[in-house]
Short mmCIF file of C-alpha atoms and ligand atoms in Angstrom, two decimals:
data_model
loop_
_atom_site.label_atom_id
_atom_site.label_comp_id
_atom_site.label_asym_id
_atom_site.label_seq_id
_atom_site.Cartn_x
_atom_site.Cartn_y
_atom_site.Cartn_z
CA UNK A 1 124.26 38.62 76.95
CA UNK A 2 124.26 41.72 78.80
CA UNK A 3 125.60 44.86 76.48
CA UNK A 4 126.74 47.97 79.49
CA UNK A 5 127.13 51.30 77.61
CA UNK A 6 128.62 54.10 79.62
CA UNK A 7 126.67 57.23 79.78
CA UNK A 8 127.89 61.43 80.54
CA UNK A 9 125.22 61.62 83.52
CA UNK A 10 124.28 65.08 83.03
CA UNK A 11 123.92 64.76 79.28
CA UNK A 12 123.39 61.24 78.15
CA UNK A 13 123.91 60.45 74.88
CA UNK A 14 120.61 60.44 72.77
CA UNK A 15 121.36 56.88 70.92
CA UNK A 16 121.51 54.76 73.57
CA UNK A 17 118.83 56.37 75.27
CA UNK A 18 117.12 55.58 72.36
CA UNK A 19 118.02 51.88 72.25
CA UNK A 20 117.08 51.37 75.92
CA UNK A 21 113.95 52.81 75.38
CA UNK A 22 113.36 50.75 72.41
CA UNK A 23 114.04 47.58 74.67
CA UNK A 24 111.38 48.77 77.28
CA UNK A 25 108.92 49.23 74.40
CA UNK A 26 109.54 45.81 73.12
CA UNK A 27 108.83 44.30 76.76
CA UNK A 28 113.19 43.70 77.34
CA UNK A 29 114.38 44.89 81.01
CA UNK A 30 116.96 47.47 80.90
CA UNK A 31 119.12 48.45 84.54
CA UNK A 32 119.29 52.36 84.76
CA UNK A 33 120.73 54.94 87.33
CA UNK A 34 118.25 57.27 89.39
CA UNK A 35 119.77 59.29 92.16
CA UNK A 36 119.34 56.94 94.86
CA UNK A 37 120.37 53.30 93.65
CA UNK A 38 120.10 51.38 90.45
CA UNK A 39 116.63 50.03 89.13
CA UNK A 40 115.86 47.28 86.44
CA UNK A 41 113.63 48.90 84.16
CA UNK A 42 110.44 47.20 82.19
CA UNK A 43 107.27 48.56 80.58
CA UNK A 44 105.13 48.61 83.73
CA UNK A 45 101.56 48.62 81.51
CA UNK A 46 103.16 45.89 80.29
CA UNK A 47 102.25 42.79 82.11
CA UNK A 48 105.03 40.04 80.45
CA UNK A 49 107.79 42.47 80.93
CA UNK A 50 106.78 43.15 84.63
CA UNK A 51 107.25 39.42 85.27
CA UNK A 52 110.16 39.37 83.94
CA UNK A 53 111.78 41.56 86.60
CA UNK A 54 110.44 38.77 89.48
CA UNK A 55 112.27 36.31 87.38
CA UNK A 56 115.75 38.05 86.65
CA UNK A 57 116.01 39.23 90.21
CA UNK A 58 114.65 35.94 92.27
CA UNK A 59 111.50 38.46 93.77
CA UNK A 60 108.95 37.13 95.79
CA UNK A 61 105.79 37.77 93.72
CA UNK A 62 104.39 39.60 96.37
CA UNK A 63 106.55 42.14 96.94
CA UNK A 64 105.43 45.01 95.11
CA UNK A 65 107.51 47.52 92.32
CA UNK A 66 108.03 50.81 92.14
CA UNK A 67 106.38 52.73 89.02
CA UNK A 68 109.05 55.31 87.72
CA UNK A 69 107.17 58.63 85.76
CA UNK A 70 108.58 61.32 83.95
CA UNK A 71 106.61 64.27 85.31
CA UNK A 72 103.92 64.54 88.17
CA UNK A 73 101.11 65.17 85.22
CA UNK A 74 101.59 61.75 84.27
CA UNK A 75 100.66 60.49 88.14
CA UNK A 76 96.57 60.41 86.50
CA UNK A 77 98.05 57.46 83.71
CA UNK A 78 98.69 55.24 86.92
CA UNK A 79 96.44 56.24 89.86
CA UNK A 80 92.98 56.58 90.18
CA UNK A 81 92.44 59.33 92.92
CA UNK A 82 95.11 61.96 93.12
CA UNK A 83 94.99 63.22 96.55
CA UNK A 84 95.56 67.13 97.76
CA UNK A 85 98.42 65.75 99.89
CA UNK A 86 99.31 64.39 96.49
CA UNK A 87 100.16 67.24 94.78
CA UNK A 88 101.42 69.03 97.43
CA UNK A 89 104.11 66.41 97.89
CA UNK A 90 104.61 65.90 94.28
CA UNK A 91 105.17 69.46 94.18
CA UNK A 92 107.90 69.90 96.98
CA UNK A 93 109.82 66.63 96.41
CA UNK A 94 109.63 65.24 92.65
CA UNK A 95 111.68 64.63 90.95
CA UNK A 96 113.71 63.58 94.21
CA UNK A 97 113.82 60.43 96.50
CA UNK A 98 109.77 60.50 97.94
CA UNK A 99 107.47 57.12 96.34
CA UNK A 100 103.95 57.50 96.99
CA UNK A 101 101.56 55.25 97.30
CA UNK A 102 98.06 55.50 95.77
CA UNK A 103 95.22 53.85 94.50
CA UNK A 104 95.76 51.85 91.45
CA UNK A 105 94.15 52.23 87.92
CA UNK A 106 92.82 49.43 86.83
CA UNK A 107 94.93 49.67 83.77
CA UNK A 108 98.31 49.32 85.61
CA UNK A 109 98.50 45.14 85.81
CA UNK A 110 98.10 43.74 89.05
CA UNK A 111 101.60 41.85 89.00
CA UNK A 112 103.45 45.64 89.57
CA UNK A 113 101.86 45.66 93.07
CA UNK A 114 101.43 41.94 93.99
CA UNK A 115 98.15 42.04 93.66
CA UNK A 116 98.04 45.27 95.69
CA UNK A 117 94.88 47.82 94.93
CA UNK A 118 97.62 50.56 95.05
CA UNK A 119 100.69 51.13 93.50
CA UNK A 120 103.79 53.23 94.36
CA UNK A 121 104.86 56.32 91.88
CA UNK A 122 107.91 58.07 92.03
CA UNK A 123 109.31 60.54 89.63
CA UNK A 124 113.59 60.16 89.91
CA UNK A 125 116.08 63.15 89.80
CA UNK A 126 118.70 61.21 87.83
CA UNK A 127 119.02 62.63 83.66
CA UNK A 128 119.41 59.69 82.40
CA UNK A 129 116.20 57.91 84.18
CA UNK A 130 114.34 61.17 83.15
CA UNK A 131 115.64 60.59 79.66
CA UNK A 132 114.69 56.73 79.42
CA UNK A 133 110.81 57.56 80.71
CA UNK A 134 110.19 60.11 78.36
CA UNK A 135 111.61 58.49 75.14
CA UNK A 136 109.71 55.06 76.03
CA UNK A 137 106.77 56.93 76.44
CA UNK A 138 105.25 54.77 79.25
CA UNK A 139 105.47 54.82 82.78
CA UNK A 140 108.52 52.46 83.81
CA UNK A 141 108.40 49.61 86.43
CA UNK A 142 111.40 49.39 88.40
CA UNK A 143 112.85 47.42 91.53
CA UNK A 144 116.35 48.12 93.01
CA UNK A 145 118.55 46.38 90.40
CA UNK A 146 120.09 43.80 92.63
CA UNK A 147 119.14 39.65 93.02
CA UNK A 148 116.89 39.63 95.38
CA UNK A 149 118.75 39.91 99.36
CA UNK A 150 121.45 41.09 98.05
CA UNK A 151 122.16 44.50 98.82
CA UNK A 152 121.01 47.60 96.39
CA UNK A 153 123.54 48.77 93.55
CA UNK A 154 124.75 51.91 93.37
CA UNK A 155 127.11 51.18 90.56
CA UNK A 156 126.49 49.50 86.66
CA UNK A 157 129.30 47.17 88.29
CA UNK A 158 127.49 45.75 90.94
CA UNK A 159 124.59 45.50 88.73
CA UNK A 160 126.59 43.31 86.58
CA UNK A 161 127.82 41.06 89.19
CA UNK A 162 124.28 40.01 90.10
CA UNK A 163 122.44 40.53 87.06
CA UNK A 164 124.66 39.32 83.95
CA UNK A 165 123.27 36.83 81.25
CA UNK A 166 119.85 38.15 83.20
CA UNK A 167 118.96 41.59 81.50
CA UNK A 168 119.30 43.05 78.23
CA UNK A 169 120.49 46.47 78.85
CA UNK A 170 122.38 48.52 81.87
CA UNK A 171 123.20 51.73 81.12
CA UNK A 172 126.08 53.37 83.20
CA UNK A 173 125.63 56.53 84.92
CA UNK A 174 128.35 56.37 87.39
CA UNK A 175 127.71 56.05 91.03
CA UNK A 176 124.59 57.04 92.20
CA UNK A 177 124.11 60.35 94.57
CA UNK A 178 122.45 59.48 97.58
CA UNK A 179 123.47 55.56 97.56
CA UNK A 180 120.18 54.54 99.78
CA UNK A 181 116.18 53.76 98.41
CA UNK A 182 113.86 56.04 98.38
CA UNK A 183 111.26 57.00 101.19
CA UNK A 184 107.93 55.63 100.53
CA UNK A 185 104.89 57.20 102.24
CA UNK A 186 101.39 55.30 102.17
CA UNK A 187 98.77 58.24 101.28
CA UNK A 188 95.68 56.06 101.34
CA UNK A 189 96.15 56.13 105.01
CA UNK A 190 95.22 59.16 107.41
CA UNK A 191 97.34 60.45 108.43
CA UNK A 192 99.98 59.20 105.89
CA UNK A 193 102.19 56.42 106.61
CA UNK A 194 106.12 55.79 106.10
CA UNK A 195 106.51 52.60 104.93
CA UNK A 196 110.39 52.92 104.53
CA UNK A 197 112.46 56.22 105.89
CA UNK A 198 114.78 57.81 103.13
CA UNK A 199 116.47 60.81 102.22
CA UNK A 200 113.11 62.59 102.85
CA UNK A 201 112.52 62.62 105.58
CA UNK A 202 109.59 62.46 108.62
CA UNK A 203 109.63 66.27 109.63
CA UNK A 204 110.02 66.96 105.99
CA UNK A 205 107.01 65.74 104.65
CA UNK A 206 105.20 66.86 107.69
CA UNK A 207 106.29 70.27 106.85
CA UNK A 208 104.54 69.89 103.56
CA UNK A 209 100.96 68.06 104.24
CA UNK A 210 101.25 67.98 108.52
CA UNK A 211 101.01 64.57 110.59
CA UNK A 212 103.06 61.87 109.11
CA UNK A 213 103.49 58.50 111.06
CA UNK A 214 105.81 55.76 111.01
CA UNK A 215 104.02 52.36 110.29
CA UNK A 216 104.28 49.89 112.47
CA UNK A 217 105.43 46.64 111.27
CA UNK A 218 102.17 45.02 111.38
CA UNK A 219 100.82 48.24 108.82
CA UNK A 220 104.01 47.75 107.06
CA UNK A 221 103.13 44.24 106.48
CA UNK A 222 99.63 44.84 105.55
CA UNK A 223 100.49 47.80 103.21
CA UNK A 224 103.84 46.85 101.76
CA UNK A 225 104.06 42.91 101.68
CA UNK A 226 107.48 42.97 100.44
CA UNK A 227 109.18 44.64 103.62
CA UNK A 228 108.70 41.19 105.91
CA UNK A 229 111.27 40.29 103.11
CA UNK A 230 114.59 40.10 104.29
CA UNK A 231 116.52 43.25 102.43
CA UNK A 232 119.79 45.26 102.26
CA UNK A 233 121.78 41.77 103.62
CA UNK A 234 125.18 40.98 103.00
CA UNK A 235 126.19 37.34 102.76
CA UNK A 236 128.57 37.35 105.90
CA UNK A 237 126.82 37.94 109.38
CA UNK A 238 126.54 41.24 110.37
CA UNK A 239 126.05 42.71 113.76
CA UNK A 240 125.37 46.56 114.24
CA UNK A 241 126.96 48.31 117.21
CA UNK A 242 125.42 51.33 118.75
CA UNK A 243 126.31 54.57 118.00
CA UNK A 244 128.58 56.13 120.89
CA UNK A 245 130.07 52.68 121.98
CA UNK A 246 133.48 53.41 123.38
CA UNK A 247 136.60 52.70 120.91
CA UNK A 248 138.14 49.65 123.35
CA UNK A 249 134.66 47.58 122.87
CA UNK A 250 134.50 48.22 119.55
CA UNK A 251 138.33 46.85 119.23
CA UNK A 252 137.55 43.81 121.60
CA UNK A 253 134.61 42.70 119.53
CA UNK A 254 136.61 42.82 116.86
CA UNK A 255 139.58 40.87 118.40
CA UNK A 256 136.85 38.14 119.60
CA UNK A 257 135.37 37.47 116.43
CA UNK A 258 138.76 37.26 114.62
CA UNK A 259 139.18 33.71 116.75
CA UNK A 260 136.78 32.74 114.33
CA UNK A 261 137.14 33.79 110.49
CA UNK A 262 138.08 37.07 108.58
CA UNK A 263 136.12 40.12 110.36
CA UNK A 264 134.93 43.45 109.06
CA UNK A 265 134.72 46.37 110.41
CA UNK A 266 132.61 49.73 108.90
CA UNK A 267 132.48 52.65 111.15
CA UNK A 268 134.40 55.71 111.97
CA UNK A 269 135.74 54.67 114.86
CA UNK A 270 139.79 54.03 114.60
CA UNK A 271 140.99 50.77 116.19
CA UNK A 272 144.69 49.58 115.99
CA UNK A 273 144.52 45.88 114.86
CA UNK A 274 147.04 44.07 112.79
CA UNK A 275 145.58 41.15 111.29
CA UNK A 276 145.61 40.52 107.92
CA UNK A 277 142.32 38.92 108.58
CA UNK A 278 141.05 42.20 109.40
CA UNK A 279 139.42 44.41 106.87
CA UNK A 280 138.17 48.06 107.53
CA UNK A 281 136.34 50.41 105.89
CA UNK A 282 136.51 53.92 107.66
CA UNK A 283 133.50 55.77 106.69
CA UNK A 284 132.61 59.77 108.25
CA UNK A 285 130.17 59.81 111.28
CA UNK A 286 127.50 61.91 108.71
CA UNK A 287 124.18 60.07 106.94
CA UNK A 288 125.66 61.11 103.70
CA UNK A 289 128.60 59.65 103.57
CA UNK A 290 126.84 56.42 104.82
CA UNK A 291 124.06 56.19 102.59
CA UNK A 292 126.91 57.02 99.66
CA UNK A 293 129.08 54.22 100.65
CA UNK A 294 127.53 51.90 102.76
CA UNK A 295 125.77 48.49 100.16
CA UNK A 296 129.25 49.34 98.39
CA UNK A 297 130.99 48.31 101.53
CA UNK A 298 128.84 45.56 102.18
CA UNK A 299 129.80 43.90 98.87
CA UNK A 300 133.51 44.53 99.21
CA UNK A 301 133.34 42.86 102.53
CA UNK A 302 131.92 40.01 100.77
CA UNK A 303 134.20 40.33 97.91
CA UNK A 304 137.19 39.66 100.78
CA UNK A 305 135.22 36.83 102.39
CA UNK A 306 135.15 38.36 105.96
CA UNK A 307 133.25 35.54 108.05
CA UNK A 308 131.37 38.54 110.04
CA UNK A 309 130.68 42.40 109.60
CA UNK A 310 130.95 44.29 112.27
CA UNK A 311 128.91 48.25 111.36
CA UNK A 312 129.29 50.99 113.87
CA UNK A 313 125.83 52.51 114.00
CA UNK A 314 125.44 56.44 113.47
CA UNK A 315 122.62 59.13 115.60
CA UNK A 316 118.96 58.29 114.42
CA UNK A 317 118.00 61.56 113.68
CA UNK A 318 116.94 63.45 110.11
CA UNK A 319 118.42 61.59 107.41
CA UNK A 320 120.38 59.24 109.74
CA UNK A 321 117.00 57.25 110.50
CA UNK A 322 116.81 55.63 107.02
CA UNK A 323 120.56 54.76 107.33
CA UNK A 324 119.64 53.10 110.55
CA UNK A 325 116.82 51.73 109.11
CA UNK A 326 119.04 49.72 106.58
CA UNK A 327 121.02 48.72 108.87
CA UNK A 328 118.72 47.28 111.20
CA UNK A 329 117.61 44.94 108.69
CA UNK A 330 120.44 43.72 107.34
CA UNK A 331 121.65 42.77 111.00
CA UNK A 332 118.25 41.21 111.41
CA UNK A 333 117.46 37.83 111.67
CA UNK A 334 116.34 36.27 108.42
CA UNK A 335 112.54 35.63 109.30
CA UNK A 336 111.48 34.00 105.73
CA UNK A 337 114.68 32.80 103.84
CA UNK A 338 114.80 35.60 101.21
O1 LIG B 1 114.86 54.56 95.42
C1 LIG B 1 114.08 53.66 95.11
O2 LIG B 1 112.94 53.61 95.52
C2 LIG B 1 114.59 52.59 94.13
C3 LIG B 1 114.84 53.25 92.77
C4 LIG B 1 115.21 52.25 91.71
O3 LIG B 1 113.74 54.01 92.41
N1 LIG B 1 113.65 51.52 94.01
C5 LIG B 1 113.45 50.61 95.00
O4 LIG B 1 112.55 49.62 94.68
O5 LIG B 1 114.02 50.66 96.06
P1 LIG B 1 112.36 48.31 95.53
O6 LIG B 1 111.45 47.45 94.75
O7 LIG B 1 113.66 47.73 95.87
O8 LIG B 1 111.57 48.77 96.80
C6 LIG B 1 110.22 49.14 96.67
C7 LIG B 1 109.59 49.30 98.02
C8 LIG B 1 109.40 47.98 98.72
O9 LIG B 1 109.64 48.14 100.11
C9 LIG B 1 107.92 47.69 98.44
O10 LIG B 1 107.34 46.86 99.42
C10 LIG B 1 107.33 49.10 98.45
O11 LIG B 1 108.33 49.91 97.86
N2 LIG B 1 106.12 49.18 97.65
C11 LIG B 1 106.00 49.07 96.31
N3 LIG B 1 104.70 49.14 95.93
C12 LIG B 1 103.98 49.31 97.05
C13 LIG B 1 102.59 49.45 97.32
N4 LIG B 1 101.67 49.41 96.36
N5 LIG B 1 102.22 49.61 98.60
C14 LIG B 1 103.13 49.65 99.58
N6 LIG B 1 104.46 49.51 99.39
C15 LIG B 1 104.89 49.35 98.15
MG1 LIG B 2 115.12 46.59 96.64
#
């Protein structure tokens, strides 16, 4: 069974701190908040425990984890060569939503990067992640909490829903802030590569350590296995509409579909249609309140059995390019079945 225990977020209650941390220690999996989405927690010098978070979730074994530390001076327990863009970033952005990606010790089992001979480190914002490194005392491998395809939690409810009977532990911080994964930059490349936009963004880190590119999906592929995956995707079909399309073409699409099933719509754009087949969730035109809100209103859609989800895109720049990014690949074709 699954035991939840509610946490205060900004001062979380030592004893079940405690408790998680003495199921990482003993190789268990516990879910946890960090200011972006949920992750499920194990040991990640712990080789056993790491493949345990493949098996609860359904992951592909080569899609590599996230290693979760408690302050930048414990980046030397996981990576061998600690870069001067390294510290810089480390510096400006931890704890906050920035993953790099390093070489990997030796002593950090293969299975955390699928095989990988690097590993991603971030260091999370969120209290009670904070607390839950420090008092297990090791560094703490951790995947967005969600089965695998389904879209990232960013509540200890939708944790539940796809993760009950699975896990040991979740521990309940509330929503999470920013509601979107972090931004991972590959620092064994030069210049540095983003491997997935976040709430950090391009200009940024480029204002910290100078030219930063985008990879391209054939670097992506090579660097970061896991993105070919198919990610962020709710179980209806969902089809993105461009930012800017006029009101009446949103409202006909909408109409169309509706011939054929239940329809969602998720935008900010207001359309007039009375059908109790048609479900809307009216979000702000800002990356905030999309990031926030939007997985949650992919599972709610699902929740109401909508046959097809219509999302109105938002502007691509600053923080709205790792919105767009999700959303682009949950309206993507599935290219491997995951
Ligand atoms: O905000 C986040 O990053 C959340 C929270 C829980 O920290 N975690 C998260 O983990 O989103 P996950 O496993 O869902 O996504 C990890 C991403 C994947 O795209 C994976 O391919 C990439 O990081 N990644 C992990 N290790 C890597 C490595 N060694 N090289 C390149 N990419 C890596
Ligand atoms: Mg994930």
């Amino acid at each position: 069974m699954t035991q939840v225990i509610h946490l205060d977020p900004e001062h979380p209650e030592y004893e079940a701190i405690e408790l998680a941390a003495s199921i990482i220690r003993g190789g268990g999996l516990v879910a946890f908040p960090t200011e972006t989405v949920y992750g499920l927690g194990a040991d990640a010098m712990n080789e056993n425990a790491v493949r345990k978070i493949f098996e609860a979730k359904g992951r592909p074994a080569d899609n590599p984890c996230i290693v979760h530390i408690d302050g930048s001076e414990k980046l030397a327990a996981v990576v061998e060569r600690i870069s001067s863009k390294a510290v810089q970033l480390a510096a400006s952005f931890w704890p906050g939503p920035l993953t790099l990606v390093l070489r990997r010790k030796p002593e950090v089992p293969s299975a955390v990067s699928a095989g990988l001979s690097t590993v991603a480190v971030r260091m999370p914002s969120n209290k009670i992640a904070i607390d839950l490194i420090k008092s297990s005392g090791t560094p703490v491998a951790a995947p967005s909490a969600n089965v695998s395809g389904r879209p990232s939690p960013t509540t200890a409810l939708h944790v539940l829903n796809d993760l009950d009977g699975r896990i040991d532990l979740i521990l309940d911080g509330g929503t999470t802030n920013i509601g979107i994964e972090s931004t991972v930059v590959d620092l064994t490349n030069d210049p540095p590569l983003i491997l997935r936009p976040g709430w950090i963004t391009r200009d940024m880190l480029s204002g910290v350590i100078g030219s930063v590119e985008y990879g391209t999906s054939a670097e992506e592929l090579r660097h970061s296995p896991g993105t070919r995956h198919r990610h962020y995707s709710p179980r209806a079909k969902m089809t993105l509409v461009e930012p800017g399309s006029p009101p009446e073409l949103i409202e006909r699409v909408c109409r169309e579909r509706l011939q054929h099933g239940p329809v969602g719509l998720i935008g900010y754009t207001r359309v007039n249609i009375d059908n109790p087949n048609f479900k809307n969730i009216v979000l702000k035109e800002d990356p905030a309140e999309y990031a926030h809100r939007i997985y949650s209103a992919f599972r709610s859609m699902d929740e109401q059995l909508v046959r097809e989800i219509i999302v109105e895109g938002i502007s691509d720049s600053g923080e709205g390019a790792a919105v767009m990014d999700r959303l682009r690949r949950a309206a993507s074709v599935d290219n491997d079945g995951h």
